[in-house]
Coordinates of N, CA, C and O in Angstrom, one line a residue:
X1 N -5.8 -17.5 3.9 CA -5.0 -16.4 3.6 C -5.7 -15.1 4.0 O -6.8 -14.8 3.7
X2 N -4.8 -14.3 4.7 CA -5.6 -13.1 4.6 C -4.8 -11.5 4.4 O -3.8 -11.4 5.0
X3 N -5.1 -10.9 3.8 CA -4.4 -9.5 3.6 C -5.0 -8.3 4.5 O -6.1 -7.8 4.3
X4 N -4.1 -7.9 5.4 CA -4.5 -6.5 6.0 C -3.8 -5.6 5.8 O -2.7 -5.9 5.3
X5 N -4.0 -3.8 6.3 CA -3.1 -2.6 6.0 C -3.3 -2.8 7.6 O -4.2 -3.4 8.3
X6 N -2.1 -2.1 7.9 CA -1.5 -1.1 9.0 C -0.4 0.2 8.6 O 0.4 0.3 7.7
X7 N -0.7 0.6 9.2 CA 0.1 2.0 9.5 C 1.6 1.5 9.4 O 1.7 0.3 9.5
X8 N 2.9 2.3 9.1 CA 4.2 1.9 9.4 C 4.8 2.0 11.1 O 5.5 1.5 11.9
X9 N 3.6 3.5 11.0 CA 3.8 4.0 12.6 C 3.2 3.4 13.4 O 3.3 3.7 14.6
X10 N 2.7 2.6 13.0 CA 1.8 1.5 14.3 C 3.0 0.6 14.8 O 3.8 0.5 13.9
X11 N 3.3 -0.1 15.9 CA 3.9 -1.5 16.4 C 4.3 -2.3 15.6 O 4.1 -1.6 14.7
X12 N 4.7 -3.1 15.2 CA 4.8 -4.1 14.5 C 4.4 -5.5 15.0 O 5.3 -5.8 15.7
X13 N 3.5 -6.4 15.0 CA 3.4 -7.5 15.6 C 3.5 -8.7 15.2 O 3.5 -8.7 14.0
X14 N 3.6 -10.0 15.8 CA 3.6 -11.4 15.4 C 2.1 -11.2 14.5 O 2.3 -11.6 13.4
X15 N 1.4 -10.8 14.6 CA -0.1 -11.1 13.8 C 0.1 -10.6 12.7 O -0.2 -11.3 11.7
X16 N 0.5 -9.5 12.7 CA 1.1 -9.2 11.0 C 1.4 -9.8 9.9 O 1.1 -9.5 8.7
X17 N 2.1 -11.1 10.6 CA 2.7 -12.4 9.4 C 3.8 -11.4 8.4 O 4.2 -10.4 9.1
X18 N 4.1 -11.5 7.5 CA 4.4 -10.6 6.6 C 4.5 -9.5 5.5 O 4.4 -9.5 4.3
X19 N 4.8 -8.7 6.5 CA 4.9 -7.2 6.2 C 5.7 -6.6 5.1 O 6.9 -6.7 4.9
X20 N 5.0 -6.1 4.8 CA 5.1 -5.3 2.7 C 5.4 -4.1 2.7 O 4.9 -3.8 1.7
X21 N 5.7 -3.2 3.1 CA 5.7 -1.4 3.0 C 5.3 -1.5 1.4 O 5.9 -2.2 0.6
X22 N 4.2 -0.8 0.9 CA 3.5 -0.5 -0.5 C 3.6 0.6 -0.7 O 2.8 1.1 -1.5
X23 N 4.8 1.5 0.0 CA 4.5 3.5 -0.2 C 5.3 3.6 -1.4 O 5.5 2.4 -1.6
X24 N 6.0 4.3 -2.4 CA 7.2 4.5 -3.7 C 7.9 5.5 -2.6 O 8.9 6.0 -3.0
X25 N 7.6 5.9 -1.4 CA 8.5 6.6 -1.1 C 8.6 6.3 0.7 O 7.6 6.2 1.5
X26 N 10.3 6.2 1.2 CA 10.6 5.7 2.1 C 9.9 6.8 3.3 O 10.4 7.9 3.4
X27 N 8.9 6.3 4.1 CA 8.0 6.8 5.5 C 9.1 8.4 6.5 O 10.0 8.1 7.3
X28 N 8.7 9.4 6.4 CA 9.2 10.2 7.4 C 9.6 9.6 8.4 O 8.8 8.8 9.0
X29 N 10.9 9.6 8.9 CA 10.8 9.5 10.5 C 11.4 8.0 11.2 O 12.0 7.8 12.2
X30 N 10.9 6.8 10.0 CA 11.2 5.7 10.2 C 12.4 5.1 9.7 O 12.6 4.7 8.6
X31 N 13.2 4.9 10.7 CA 14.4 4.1 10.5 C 14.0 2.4 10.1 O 13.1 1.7 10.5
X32 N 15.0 2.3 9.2 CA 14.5 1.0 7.8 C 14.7 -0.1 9.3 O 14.0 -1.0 9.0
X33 N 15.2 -0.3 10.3 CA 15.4 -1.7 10.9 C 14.3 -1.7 12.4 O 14.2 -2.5 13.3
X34 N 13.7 -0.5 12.3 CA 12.7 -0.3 13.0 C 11.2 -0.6 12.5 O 10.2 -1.0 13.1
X35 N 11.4 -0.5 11.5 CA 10.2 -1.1 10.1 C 9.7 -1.9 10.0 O 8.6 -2.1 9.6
X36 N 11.2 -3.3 10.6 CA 10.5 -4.9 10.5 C 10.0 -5.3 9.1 O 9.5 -6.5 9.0
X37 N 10.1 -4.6 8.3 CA 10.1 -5.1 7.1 C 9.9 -6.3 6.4 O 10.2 -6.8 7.5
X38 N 9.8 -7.0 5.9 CA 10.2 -8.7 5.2 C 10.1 -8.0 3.9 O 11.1 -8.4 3.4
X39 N 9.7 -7.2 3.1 CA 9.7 -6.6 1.7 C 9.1 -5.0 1.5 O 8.2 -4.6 2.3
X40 N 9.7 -4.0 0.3 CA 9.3 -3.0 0.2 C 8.8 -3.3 -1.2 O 9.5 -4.1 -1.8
X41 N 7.8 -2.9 -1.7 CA 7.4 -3.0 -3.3 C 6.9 -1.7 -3.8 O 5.7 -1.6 -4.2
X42 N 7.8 -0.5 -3.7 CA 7.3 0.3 -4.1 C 6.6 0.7 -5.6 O 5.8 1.6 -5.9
X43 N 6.9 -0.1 -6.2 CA 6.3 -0.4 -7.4 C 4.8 -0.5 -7.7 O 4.1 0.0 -8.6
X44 N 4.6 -1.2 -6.8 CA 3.0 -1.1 -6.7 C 1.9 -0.2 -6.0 O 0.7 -0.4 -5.8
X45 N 2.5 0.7 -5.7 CA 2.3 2.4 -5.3 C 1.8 2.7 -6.2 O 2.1 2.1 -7.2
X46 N 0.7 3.9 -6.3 CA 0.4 4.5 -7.1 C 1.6 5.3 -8.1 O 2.6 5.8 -7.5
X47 N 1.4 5.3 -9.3 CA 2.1 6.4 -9.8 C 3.0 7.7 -9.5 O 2.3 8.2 -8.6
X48 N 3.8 8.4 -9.6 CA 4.2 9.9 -8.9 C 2.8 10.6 -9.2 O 2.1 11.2 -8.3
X49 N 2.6 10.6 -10.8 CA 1.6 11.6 -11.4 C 0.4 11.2 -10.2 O 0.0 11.9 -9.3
X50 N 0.0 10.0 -10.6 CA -1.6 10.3 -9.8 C -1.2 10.4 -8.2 O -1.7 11.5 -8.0
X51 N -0.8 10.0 -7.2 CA -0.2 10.6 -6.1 C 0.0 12.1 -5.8 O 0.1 12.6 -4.7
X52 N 0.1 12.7 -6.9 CA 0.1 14.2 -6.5 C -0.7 14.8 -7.1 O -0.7 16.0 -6.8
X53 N -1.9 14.1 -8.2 CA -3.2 14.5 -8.6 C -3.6 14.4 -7.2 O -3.6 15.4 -6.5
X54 N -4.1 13.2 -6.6 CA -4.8 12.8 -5.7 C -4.7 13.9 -4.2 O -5.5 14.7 -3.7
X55 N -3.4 13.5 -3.8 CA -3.2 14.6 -2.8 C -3.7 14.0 -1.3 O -3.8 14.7 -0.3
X56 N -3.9 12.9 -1.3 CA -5.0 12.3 0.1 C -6.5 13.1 -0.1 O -7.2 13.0 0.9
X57 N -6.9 13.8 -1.1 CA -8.3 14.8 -0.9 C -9.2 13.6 -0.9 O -9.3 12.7 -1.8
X58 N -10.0 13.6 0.3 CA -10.8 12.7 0.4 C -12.4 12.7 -0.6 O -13.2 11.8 -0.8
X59 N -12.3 14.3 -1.0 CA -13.5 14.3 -2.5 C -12.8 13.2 -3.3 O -13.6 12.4 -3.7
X60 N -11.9 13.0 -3.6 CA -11.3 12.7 -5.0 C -11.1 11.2 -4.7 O -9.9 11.0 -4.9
X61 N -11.6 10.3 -4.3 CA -10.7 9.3 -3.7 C -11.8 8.5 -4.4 O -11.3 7.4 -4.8
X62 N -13.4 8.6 -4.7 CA -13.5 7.2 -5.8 C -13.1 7.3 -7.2 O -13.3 6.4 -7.9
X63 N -12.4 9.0 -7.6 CA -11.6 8.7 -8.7 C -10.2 7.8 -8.7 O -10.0 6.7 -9.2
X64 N -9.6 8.4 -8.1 CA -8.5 8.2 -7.2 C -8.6 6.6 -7.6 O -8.3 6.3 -8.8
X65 N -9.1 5.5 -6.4 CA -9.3 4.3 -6.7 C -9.3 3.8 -8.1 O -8.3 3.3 -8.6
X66 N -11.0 4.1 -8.9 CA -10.7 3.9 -10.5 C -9.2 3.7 -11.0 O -8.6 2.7 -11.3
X67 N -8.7 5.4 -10.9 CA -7.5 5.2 -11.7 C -6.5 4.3 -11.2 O -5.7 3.7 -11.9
X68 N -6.6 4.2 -9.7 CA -5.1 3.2 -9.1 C -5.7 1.9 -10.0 O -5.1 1.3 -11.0
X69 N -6.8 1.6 -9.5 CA -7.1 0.1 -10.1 C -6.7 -0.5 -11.9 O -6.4 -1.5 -12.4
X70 N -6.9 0.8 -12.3 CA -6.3 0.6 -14.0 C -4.9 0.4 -13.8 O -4.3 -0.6 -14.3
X71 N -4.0 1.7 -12.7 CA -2.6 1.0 -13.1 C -2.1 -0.1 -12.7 O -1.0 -0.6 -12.9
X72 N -3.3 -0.6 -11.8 CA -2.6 -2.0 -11.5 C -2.8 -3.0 -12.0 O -2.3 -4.1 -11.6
X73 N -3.7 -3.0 -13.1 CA -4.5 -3.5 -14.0 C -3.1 -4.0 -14.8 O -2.8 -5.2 -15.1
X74 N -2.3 -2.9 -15.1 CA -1.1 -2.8 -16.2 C 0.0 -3.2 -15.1 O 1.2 -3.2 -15.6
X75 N -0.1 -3.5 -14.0 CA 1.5 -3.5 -13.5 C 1.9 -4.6 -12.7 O 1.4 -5.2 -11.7
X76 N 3.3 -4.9 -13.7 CA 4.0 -6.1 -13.7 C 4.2 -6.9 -12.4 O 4.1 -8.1 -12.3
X77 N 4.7 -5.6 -11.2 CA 5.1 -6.0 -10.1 C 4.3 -6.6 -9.2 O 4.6 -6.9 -8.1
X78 N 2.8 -6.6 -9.9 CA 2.2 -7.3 -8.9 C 1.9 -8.5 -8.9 O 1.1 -9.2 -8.2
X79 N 2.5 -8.8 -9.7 CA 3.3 -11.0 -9.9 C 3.5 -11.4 -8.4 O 3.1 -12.4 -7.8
X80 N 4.6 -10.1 -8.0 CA 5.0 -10.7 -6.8 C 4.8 -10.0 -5.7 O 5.7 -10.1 -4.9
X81 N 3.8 -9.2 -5.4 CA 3.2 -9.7 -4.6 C 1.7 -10.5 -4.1 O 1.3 -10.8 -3.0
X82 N 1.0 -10.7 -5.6 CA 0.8 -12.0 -5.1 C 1.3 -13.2 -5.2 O 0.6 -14.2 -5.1
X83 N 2.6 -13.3 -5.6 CA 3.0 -14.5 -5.0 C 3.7 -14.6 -3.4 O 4.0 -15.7 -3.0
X84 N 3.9 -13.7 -2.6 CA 4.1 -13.6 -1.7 C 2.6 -13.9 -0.5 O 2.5 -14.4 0.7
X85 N 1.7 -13.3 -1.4 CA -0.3 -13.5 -0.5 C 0.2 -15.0 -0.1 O 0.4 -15.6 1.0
X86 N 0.2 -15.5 -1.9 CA 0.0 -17.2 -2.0 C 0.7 -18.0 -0.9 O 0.5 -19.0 -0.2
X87 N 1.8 -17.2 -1.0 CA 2.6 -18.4 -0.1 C 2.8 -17.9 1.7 O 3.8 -18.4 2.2
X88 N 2.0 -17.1 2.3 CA 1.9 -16.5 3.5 C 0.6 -16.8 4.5 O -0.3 -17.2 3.7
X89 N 0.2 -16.9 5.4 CA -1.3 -16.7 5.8 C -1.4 -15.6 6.2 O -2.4 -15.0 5.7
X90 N -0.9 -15.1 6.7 CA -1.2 -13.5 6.7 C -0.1 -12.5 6.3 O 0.9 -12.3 7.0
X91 N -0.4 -11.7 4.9 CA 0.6 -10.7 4.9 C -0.7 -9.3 5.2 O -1.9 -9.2 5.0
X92 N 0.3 -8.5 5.7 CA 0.1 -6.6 6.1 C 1.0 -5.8 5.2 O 2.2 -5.6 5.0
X93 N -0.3 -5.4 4.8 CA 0.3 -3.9 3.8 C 0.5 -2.9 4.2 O -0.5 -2.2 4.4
X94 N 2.0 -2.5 4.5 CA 1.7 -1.3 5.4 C 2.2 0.1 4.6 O 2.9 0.1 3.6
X95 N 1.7 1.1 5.2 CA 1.6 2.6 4.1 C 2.0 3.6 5.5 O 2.3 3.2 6.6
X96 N 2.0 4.6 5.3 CA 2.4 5.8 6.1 C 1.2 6.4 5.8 O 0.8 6.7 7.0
X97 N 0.2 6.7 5.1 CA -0.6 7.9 5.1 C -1.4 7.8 6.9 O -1.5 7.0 7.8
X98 N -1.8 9.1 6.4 CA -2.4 9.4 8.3 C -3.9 8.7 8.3 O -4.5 8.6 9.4
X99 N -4.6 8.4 7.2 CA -6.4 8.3 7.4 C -6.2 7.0 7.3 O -5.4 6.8 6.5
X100 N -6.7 6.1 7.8 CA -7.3 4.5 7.5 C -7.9 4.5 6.4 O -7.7 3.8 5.4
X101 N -8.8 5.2 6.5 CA -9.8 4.9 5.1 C -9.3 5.7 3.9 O -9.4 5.1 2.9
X102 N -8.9 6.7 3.7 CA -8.1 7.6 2.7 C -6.5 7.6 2.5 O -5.6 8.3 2.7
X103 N -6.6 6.0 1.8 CA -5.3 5.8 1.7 C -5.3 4.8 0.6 O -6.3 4.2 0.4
X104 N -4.0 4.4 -0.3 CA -4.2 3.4 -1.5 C -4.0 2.0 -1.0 O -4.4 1.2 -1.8
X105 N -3.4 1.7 0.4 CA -3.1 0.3 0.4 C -4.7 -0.1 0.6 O -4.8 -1.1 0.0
X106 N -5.8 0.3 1.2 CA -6.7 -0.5 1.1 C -7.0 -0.8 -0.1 O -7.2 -1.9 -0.5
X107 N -7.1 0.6 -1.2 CA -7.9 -0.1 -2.3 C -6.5 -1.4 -3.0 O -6.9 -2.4 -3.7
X108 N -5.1 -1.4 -2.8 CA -4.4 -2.5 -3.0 C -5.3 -3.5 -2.5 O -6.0 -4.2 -3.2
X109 N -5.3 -3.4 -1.1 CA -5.7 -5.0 -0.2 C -7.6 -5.6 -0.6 O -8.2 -6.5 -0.1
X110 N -8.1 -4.6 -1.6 CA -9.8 -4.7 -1.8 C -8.9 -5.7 -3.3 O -9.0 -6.9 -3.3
X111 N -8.1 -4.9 -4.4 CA -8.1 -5.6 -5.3 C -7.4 -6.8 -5.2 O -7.9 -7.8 -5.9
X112 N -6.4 -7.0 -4.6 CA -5.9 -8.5 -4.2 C -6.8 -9.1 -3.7 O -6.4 -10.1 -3.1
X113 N -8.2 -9.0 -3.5 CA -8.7 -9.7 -2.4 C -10.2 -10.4 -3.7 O -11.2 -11.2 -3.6
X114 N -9.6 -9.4 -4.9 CA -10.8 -9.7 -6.0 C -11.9 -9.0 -5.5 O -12.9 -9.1 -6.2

């Protein structure tokens, strides 16, 4: 099994396996059938509130993390997507923000990963 992020604006490829959009809000620019999609789980997005605490500020981002990891600590919807991990060999979490590293789907793909 393995879990990776990509960009939405990146290609989409066979390597991908199945692809998650993880953003609560639908990507600038991107037409939904251009997306390639197999699921959106916006749910497992950070919060509105901490999302606009955070801001992408890359000072703030090992708070940031902490708090995502509490709310996902509490949140329901991530039943399913790991049950989609379980039954995939490779799913990609893909997000819109512009930094690779200053972004929440990694710290998703660190905590699914244990």
């Amino acid at each position: 099994m393995s879990v990776q992020i990509k960009r939405v604006y990146d290609d989409a490829e066979k390597a991908d396996g199945f692809r998650v959009l993880v953003d609560r809000l639908w990507p600038r620019g991107v037409k939904k059938d251009a997306a390639e999609l197999d699921e959106w789980l916006k749910n497992v997005a950070p919060s509105p509130d901490l999302r606009t605490w955070w801001n992408h500020d890359p000072e703030r981002m090992d708070e940031f993390a902490k708090r995502y990891r509490s709310e996902l600590d509490d949140n329901d919807q991530l039943d399913g997507l790991r049950d989609i991990v379980s039954k995939n060999t490779t799913v990609t979490l893909v997000y819109a923000a512009k930094d690779p590293q200053v972004n929440h789907a990694r710290i998703l793909r660190d905590y699914l990963d244990g």
